[in-house]
Short mmCIF file of C-alpha atoms in Angstrom, two decimals:
data_model
loop_
_atom_site.label_atom_id
_atom_site.label_comp_id
_atom_site.label_asym_id
_atom_site.label_seq_id
_atom_site.Cartn_x
_atom_site.Cartn_y
_atom_site.Cartn_z
CA MET A 1 51.93 -138.59 -169.26
CA ALA A 2 52.76 -135.48 -171.31
CA LYS A 3 54.42 -132.65 -169.40
CA VAL A 4 54.22 -130.48 -172.55
CA VAL A 5 51.26 -130.53 -174.93
CA PHE A 6 51.41 -128.92 -178.37
CA VAL A 7 48.24 -127.74 -180.16
CA HIS A 8 48.52 -127.13 -183.90
CA GLY A 9 46.87 -124.52 -186.10
CA VAL A 10 44.98 -124.61 -189.40
CA GLY A 11 45.88 -126.57 -192.51
CA LYS A 12 46.70 -129.93 -190.90
CA GLN A 13 43.69 -131.86 -192.18
CA TYR A 14 45.81 -134.24 -194.27
CA LEU A 15 48.31 -135.02 -191.51
CA SER A 16 48.03 -137.29 -188.47
CA GLU A 17 49.06 -136.99 -184.86
CA ASP A 18 52.13 -139.11 -185.64
CA SER A 19 53.27 -137.22 -188.72
CA LEU A 20 52.81 -133.90 -186.95
CA ALA A 21 54.83 -135.16 -183.98
CA ARG A 22 57.75 -136.02 -186.29
CA ASP A 23 57.98 -132.36 -187.30
CA VAL A 24 56.98 -130.60 -184.10
CA VAL A 25 58.59 -132.50 -181.23
CA PRO A 26 62.24 -132.14 -182.35
CA GLU A 27 61.73 -128.43 -183.05
CA LEU A 28 60.11 -127.80 -179.68
CA LEU A 29 62.91 -129.64 -177.88
CA GLY A 30 65.47 -127.77 -179.96
CA GLY A 31 64.08 -124.45 -178.75
CA VAL A 32 64.45 -125.59 -175.15
CA ARG A 33 68.02 -126.78 -175.81
CA LEU A 34 69.02 -123.26 -176.90
CA THR A 35 68.21 -121.95 -173.42
CA GLY A 36 70.64 -124.24 -171.64
CA ALA A 37 67.79 -125.79 -169.69
CA PRO A 38 67.46 -129.57 -169.34
CA VAL A 39 65.83 -130.97 -172.47
CA PRO A 40 62.86 -133.23 -171.65
CA PRO A 41 62.66 -136.60 -173.39
CA PRO A 42 60.46 -136.75 -176.51
CA GLU A 43 57.91 -138.90 -174.71
CA ASP A 44 57.20 -135.97 -172.38
CA VAL A 45 55.71 -134.03 -175.33
CA GLY A 46 52.16 -134.83 -176.43
CA ILE A 47 50.30 -133.67 -179.54
CA ALA A 48 46.68 -132.53 -179.39
CA PHE A 49 45.59 -133.28 -182.96
CA TYR A 50 42.25 -132.12 -184.35
CA GLY A 51 43.10 -131.53 -188.02
CA ASP A 52 41.06 -134.51 -189.23
CA ILE A 53 37.90 -132.73 -188.04
CA PHE A 54 38.33 -130.46 -191.07
CA ARG A 55 39.18 -133.21 -193.56
CA PRO A 56 36.61 -133.41 -196.39
CA ARG A 57 34.52 -136.57 -196.41
CA GLY A 58 33.65 -138.41 -199.63
CA GLY A 59 34.04 -136.82 -203.04
CA ARG A 60 36.19 -137.92 -205.95
CA ALA A 61 39.35 -139.66 -204.85
CA GLY A 62 42.61 -137.81 -205.41
CA LEU A 63 41.10 -134.40 -206.18
CA GLU A 64 41.43 -131.31 -204.02
CA GLU A 65 38.34 -129.23 -203.45
CA PRO A 66 38.43 -126.44 -206.10
CA LEU A 67 38.01 -123.45 -203.79
CA ASP A 68 37.89 -119.97 -205.32
CA ALA A 69 36.66 -116.44 -204.57
CA VAL A 70 32.99 -117.47 -204.66
CA ASP A 71 33.66 -119.90 -201.79
CA VAL A 72 34.35 -117.07 -199.32
CA GLU A 73 30.70 -117.09 -198.35
CA SER A 74 30.14 -115.69 -194.87
CA ASP A 75 30.58 -112.17 -193.58
CA GLU A 76 33.06 -113.53 -191.04
CA GLU A 77 35.22 -115.15 -193.73
CA PHE A 78 35.12 -111.98 -195.80
CA ALA A 79 36.05 -109.75 -192.86
CA LEU A 80 38.95 -112.02 -191.81
CA LEU A 81 40.32 -112.09 -195.36
CA MET A 82 40.23 -108.28 -195.48
CA GLU A 83 42.12 -108.16 -192.16
CA TRP A 84 44.82 -110.47 -193.53
CA TRP A 85 45.08 -108.35 -196.69
CA ALA A 86 45.48 -105.11 -194.74
CA GLU A 87 48.15 -106.68 -192.52
CA ALA A 88 50.05 -108.10 -195.50
CA ALA A 89 50.11 -104.67 -197.13
CA ALA A 90 51.29 -103.08 -193.88
CA THR A 91 54.22 -105.47 -193.53
CA ASP A 92 55.27 -106.06 -197.17
CA PRO A 93 55.82 -102.98 -199.42
CA ALA A 94 55.30 -105.15 -202.51
CA VAL A 95 51.69 -105.92 -201.58
CA PRO A 96 49.08 -103.38 -202.78
CA GLY A 97 46.80 -102.44 -199.91
CA PRO A 98 43.00 -102.64 -199.80
CA ASP A 99 42.82 -98.85 -200.15
CA ALA A 100 44.50 -99.09 -203.54
CA ALA A 101 41.64 -101.33 -204.65
CA GLY A 102 39.00 -98.92 -203.39
CA GLY A 103 38.32 -98.86 -199.64
CA ARG A 104 39.24 -101.34 -196.92
CA GLY A 105 36.79 -104.05 -197.90
CA THR A 106 33.70 -103.02 -195.99
CA VAL A 107 31.28 -104.43 -198.55
CA GLY A 108 28.87 -106.86 -196.84
CA TRP A 109 26.02 -108.97 -198.12
CA ALA A 110 23.94 -105.82 -198.37
CA GLY A 111 26.27 -104.61 -201.12
CA SER A 112 26.73 -106.01 -204.58
CA GLN A 113 27.72 -109.67 -204.46
CA LEU A 114 29.73 -109.21 -207.65
CA LEU A 115 31.64 -106.37 -206.03
CA ARG A 116 32.24 -108.53 -203.00
CA ILE A 117 33.64 -111.36 -205.13
CA ASP A 118 35.87 -108.84 -206.91
CA ARG A 119 37.20 -107.72 -203.53
CA VAL A 120 37.88 -111.32 -202.52
CA ARG A 121 39.68 -111.93 -205.81
CA ALA A 122 41.79 -108.81 -205.32
CA ALA A 123 42.66 -109.89 -201.77
CA LEU A 124 43.66 -113.39 -202.89
CA ASP A 125 45.81 -111.99 -205.70
CA ALA A 126 47.53 -109.61 -203.29
CA LEU A 127 48.12 -112.22 -200.59
CA THR A 128 49.50 -114.91 -202.89
CA GLY A 129 51.98 -112.32 -204.17
CA ALA A 130 53.25 -111.46 -200.71
CA GLN A 131 56.85 -112.40 -199.97
CA PHE A 132 55.92 -114.63 -197.05
CA LEU A 133 53.09 -116.39 -198.93
CA THR A 134 54.91 -117.06 -202.20
CA GLY A 135 53.71 -120.34 -203.67
CA VAL A 136 50.60 -120.56 -201.48
CA LEU A 137 47.54 -121.43 -203.54
CA ASP A 138 44.16 -119.69 -203.35
CA ARG A 139 42.46 -122.87 -202.18
CA LEU A 140 44.90 -123.20 -199.28
CA LEU A 141 44.29 -119.63 -198.15
CA ILE A 142 40.53 -120.08 -198.39
CA SER A 143 40.66 -123.43 -196.62
CA ASP A 144 42.64 -121.93 -193.74
CA LEU A 145 40.21 -119.02 -193.60
CA GLN A 146 37.23 -121.38 -193.44
CA GLN A 147 38.80 -123.48 -190.69
CA MET A 148 39.39 -120.41 -188.52
CA VAL A 149 35.83 -119.16 -188.98
CA GLY A 150 34.41 -122.68 -188.74
CA TYR A 151 35.79 -123.17 -185.25
CA LEU A 152 34.37 -119.85 -184.07
CA THR A 153 30.90 -120.39 -185.54
CA ASP A 154 30.27 -124.16 -185.43
CA ASP A 155 29.64 -125.60 -181.96
CA THR A 156 30.28 -129.17 -183.08
CA ILE A 157 33.74 -128.33 -184.42
CA ARG A 158 34.51 -126.29 -181.31
CA GLU A 159 33.59 -129.00 -178.83
CA ARG A 160 35.34 -131.77 -180.75
CA ALA A 161 38.57 -129.77 -180.98
CA LYS A 162 38.46 -128.88 -177.28
CA ALA A 163 37.86 -132.53 -176.39
CA ARG A 164 40.98 -133.57 -178.30
CA LEU A 165 43.12 -131.18 -176.26
CA ALA A 166 41.42 -132.05 -172.96
CA ALA A 167 42.22 -135.72 -173.59
CA ARG A 168 45.95 -134.90 -173.75
CA ILE A 169 46.19 -132.70 -170.66
CA THR A 170 46.72 -134.48 -167.34
CA PRO A 171 47.38 -133.29 -163.77
CA GLY A 172 51.09 -133.62 -164.65
CA THR A 173 50.98 -131.35 -167.70
CA ARG A 174 52.95 -128.19 -167.00
CA VAL A 175 53.13 -126.44 -170.39
CA VAL A 176 50.66 -126.02 -173.24
CA VAL A 177 52.18 -124.65 -176.44
CA ALA A 178 49.56 -123.55 -178.98
CA HIS A 179 49.99 -122.22 -182.51
CA SER A 180 47.57 -120.06 -184.53
CA LEU A 181 43.98 -121.37 -184.28
CA GLY A 182 45.31 -123.85 -181.74
CA SER A 183 45.78 -120.93 -179.35
CA VAL A 184 42.04 -120.28 -179.48
CA VAL A 185 41.34 -123.97 -178.84
CA ALA A 186 43.82 -123.96 -175.95
CA TYR A 187 42.47 -120.78 -174.40
CA GLU A 188 38.87 -121.96 -174.41
CA THR A 189 39.79 -125.43 -173.15
CA LEU A 190 41.88 -124.04 -170.29
CA CYS A 191 39.02 -121.68 -169.37
CA ASP A 192 36.40 -124.43 -169.25
CA PRO A 193 35.65 -125.30 -165.59
CA GLU A 194 34.02 -128.58 -166.62
CA LEU A 195 37.31 -129.79 -168.07
CA ASN A 196 40.10 -128.36 -165.95
CA ALA A 197 39.24 -129.17 -162.34
CA ASP A 198 42.56 -130.91 -161.60
CA TRP A 199 44.85 -129.22 -164.15
CA ASP A 200 47.82 -127.08 -163.08
CA VAL A 201 49.39 -125.63 -166.22
CA HIS A 202 52.38 -123.52 -165.20
CA MET A 203 52.79 -121.89 -168.63
CA LEU A 204 50.59 -121.29 -171.65
CA VAL A 205 52.70 -120.40 -174.69
CA THR A 206 50.79 -118.95 -177.64
CA LEU A 207 52.48 -118.61 -181.02
CA GLY A 208 51.15 -116.43 -183.85
CA SER A 209 47.83 -116.17 -182.05
CA PRO A 210 44.71 -114.44 -183.45
CA LEU A 211 43.17 -114.17 -179.94
CA GLY A 212 43.61 -110.39 -179.85
CA MET A 213 41.34 -109.65 -182.83
CA ARG A 214 38.62 -107.57 -181.20
CA ALA A 215 36.17 -107.55 -184.09
CA LEU A 216 36.31 -111.19 -185.16
CA VAL A 217 37.68 -113.38 -182.36
CA LEU A 218 37.33 -111.81 -178.90
CA PRO A 219 33.51 -111.41 -179.00
CA ARG A 220 33.12 -115.07 -180.03
CA LEU A 221 35.32 -116.55 -177.31
CA ARG A 222 33.87 -118.78 -174.61
CA PRO A 223 33.84 -117.43 -172.00
CA GLN A 224 33.13 -114.02 -173.46
CA PRO A 225 35.23 -111.06 -172.28
CA ALA A 226 34.15 -109.24 -169.12
CA ALA A 227 31.96 -106.14 -169.26
CA GLY A 228 34.98 -103.87 -169.79
CA GLY A 229 36.08 -105.89 -172.81
CA LEU A 230 39.01 -107.61 -171.05
CA GLY A 231 39.39 -111.29 -171.88
CA ARG A 232 39.05 -113.64 -168.92
CA TRP A 233 42.10 -115.37 -167.51
CA PRO A 234 42.25 -119.15 -168.19
CA VAL A 235 41.76 -120.49 -164.70
CA ALA A 236 43.95 -123.58 -165.19
CA VAL A 237 46.98 -121.42 -166.12
CA ARG A 238 49.55 -119.76 -163.84
CA ARG A 239 51.51 -117.83 -166.48
CA TRP A 240 51.03 -116.93 -170.14
CA THR A 241 53.70 -116.00 -172.70
CA ASN A 242 52.54 -114.81 -176.10
CA ILE A 243 55.07 -114.84 -178.95
CA ALA A 244 54.46 -113.19 -182.32
CA ASP A 245 56.43 -112.20 -185.39
CA ALA A 246 55.94 -108.55 -186.37
CA THR A 247 54.97 -109.59 -189.92
CA ASP A 248 52.64 -112.44 -188.96
CA ILE A 249 49.42 -111.45 -190.75
CA VAL A 250 47.45 -114.26 -189.11
CA ALA A 251 48.14 -112.93 -185.63
CA VAL A 252 47.07 -109.41 -186.77
CA VAL A 253 47.18 -108.17 -183.14
CA ARG A 254 50.61 -109.24 -181.93
CA GLU A 255 50.31 -108.20 -178.29
CA LEU A 256 47.71 -109.90 -176.11
CA ARG A 257 48.33 -108.00 -172.88
CA PRO A 258 45.87 -105.21 -173.83
CA ALA A 259 43.15 -107.81 -174.46
CA PHE A 260 43.84 -110.23 -171.57
CA GLY A 261 45.58 -108.18 -168.90
CA ASP A 262 48.99 -107.45 -167.43
CA ARG A 263 49.64 -111.07 -166.50
CA VAL A 264 50.35 -111.83 -170.17
CA THR A 265 53.97 -111.47 -171.26
CA ASP A 266 54.25 -110.44 -174.93
CA VAL A 267 57.51 -111.38 -176.64
CA PRO A 268 58.47 -110.41 -180.23
CA VAL A 269 60.33 -112.85 -182.46
CA ARG A 270 61.71 -112.86 -185.99
CA ASN A 271 60.78 -115.83 -188.17
CA GLY A 272 62.12 -114.58 -191.49
CA SER A 273 60.05 -115.14 -194.61
CA HIS A 274 58.04 -117.96 -193.01
CA MET A 275 56.47 -115.59 -190.52
CA HIS A 276 53.58 -117.85 -189.40
CA ASP A 277 55.30 -121.23 -189.61
CA ALA A 278 54.98 -123.24 -186.39
CA THR A 279 58.47 -124.73 -186.63
CA ARG A 280 60.02 -121.25 -186.97
CA TYR A 281 58.28 -120.25 -183.77
CA LEU A 282 59.25 -123.42 -181.92
CA THR A 283 62.94 -123.24 -182.79
CA ALA A 284 63.20 -119.66 -181.49
CA VAL A 285 65.02 -119.34 -178.17
CA GLU A 286 62.12 -117.16 -176.97
CA ALA A 287 59.74 -120.11 -177.22
CA GLY A 288 62.32 -122.35 -175.59
CA ARG A 289 62.65 -119.96 -172.65
CA ALA A 290 58.91 -119.87 -172.05
CA THR A 291 58.64 -123.66 -172.25
CA ALA A 292 61.60 -124.17 -169.92
CA ALA A 293 60.19 -121.65 -167.44
CA GLY A 294 56.94 -123.60 -167.34
CA LEU A 295 58.74 -126.89 -166.81
CA TYR A 296 61.38 -125.83 -164.30
CA GLY A 297 60.23 -122.50 -162.89
CA ALA A 298 63.66 -120.90 -163.32
CA GLN A 299 63.46 -117.18 -164.05
CA ALA A 300 66.67 -117.38 -166.06
CA TYR A 301 64.96 -119.43 -168.70
CA ASP A 302 62.32 -116.84 -169.54
CA ALA A 303 64.49 -113.71 -169.24
CA PRO A 304 64.38 -111.33 -172.24
CA PRO A 305 67.03 -111.97 -174.90
CA SER A 306 70.33 -110.22 -174.30
CA ALA A 307 70.77 -106.94 -176.15
CA THR A 308 74.07 -108.34 -177.43
CA GLU A 309 72.50 -111.50 -178.80
CA PRO A 310 73.18 -111.48 -182.56
CA VAL A 311 70.20 -111.26 -184.88
CA PRO A 312 70.68 -112.24 -188.57
CA ALA A 313 70.45 -109.25 -190.87
CA ASP A 314 67.92 -111.05 -193.06
CA GLY A 315 65.77 -112.08 -190.13
CA GLY A 316 66.86 -115.68 -190.56
CA THR A 317 65.16 -116.27 -193.92
CA SER A 318 67.41 -119.11 -195.01
CA GLY A 319 66.26 -122.70 -194.71
#
């Protein structure tokens, strides 16, 4: 019976629940260890794995799908890519911004499709040159983009992913830790009254979450925000800590309190050059504090970091 359940983000389609656990569980426990709290045994941590839902079926063995600019097909994919580009330019001086390429990428299907493809190409070139995305291939960026949009627009994907998480949560689960797209899966699952009748999650921890994106994510959430635009509180959750790196372009909106209310605690963290990496988030003492607070209820474990706590000058980019 898992007391802590971890929900992964995009790009895990070629992993398995077991291979992901090998990477994630030690890092999550390591974050808790930094707090001085009791470290739960590895068997208390469960993995909600849904990556295989996005794995391509059939095709020629051994070949990756050759994704390129023309494969960014929907308005939602285009808009999300432009958001990532703008955020990368805002956080990395070496990345030319959308304005430098002529506007902020507002061309839709009503505009020239060739112009749109040019904008996608410019965005991909800019993003793959960013410090924190060095070595990332176009097809990986596009694949991640399509997974994010696919969950929000495809009911079959949405329900299958939610079911995977629901199968891992039990009445004894006290903490759900969710990264990236996994935070959207976790939020919707924990809001679903048909699934959570006997759940009592003491802490939801979201890492690098895109939940605060008002144009692309919030309006598509289930349940939809209230009439005033405020996201609904997940009824199975007592407390919510949101952790985001200031340069995490996937999160875009790093603070969730404005979108989901004052009960959310927003905590900044520094992940170095791997700003969106799940293991960088999990090994941060801030994530450990939130997890420990959910497990043990001790206020000391989720107190803000001490002002005297040393922070590496390079943001911890080594490793």
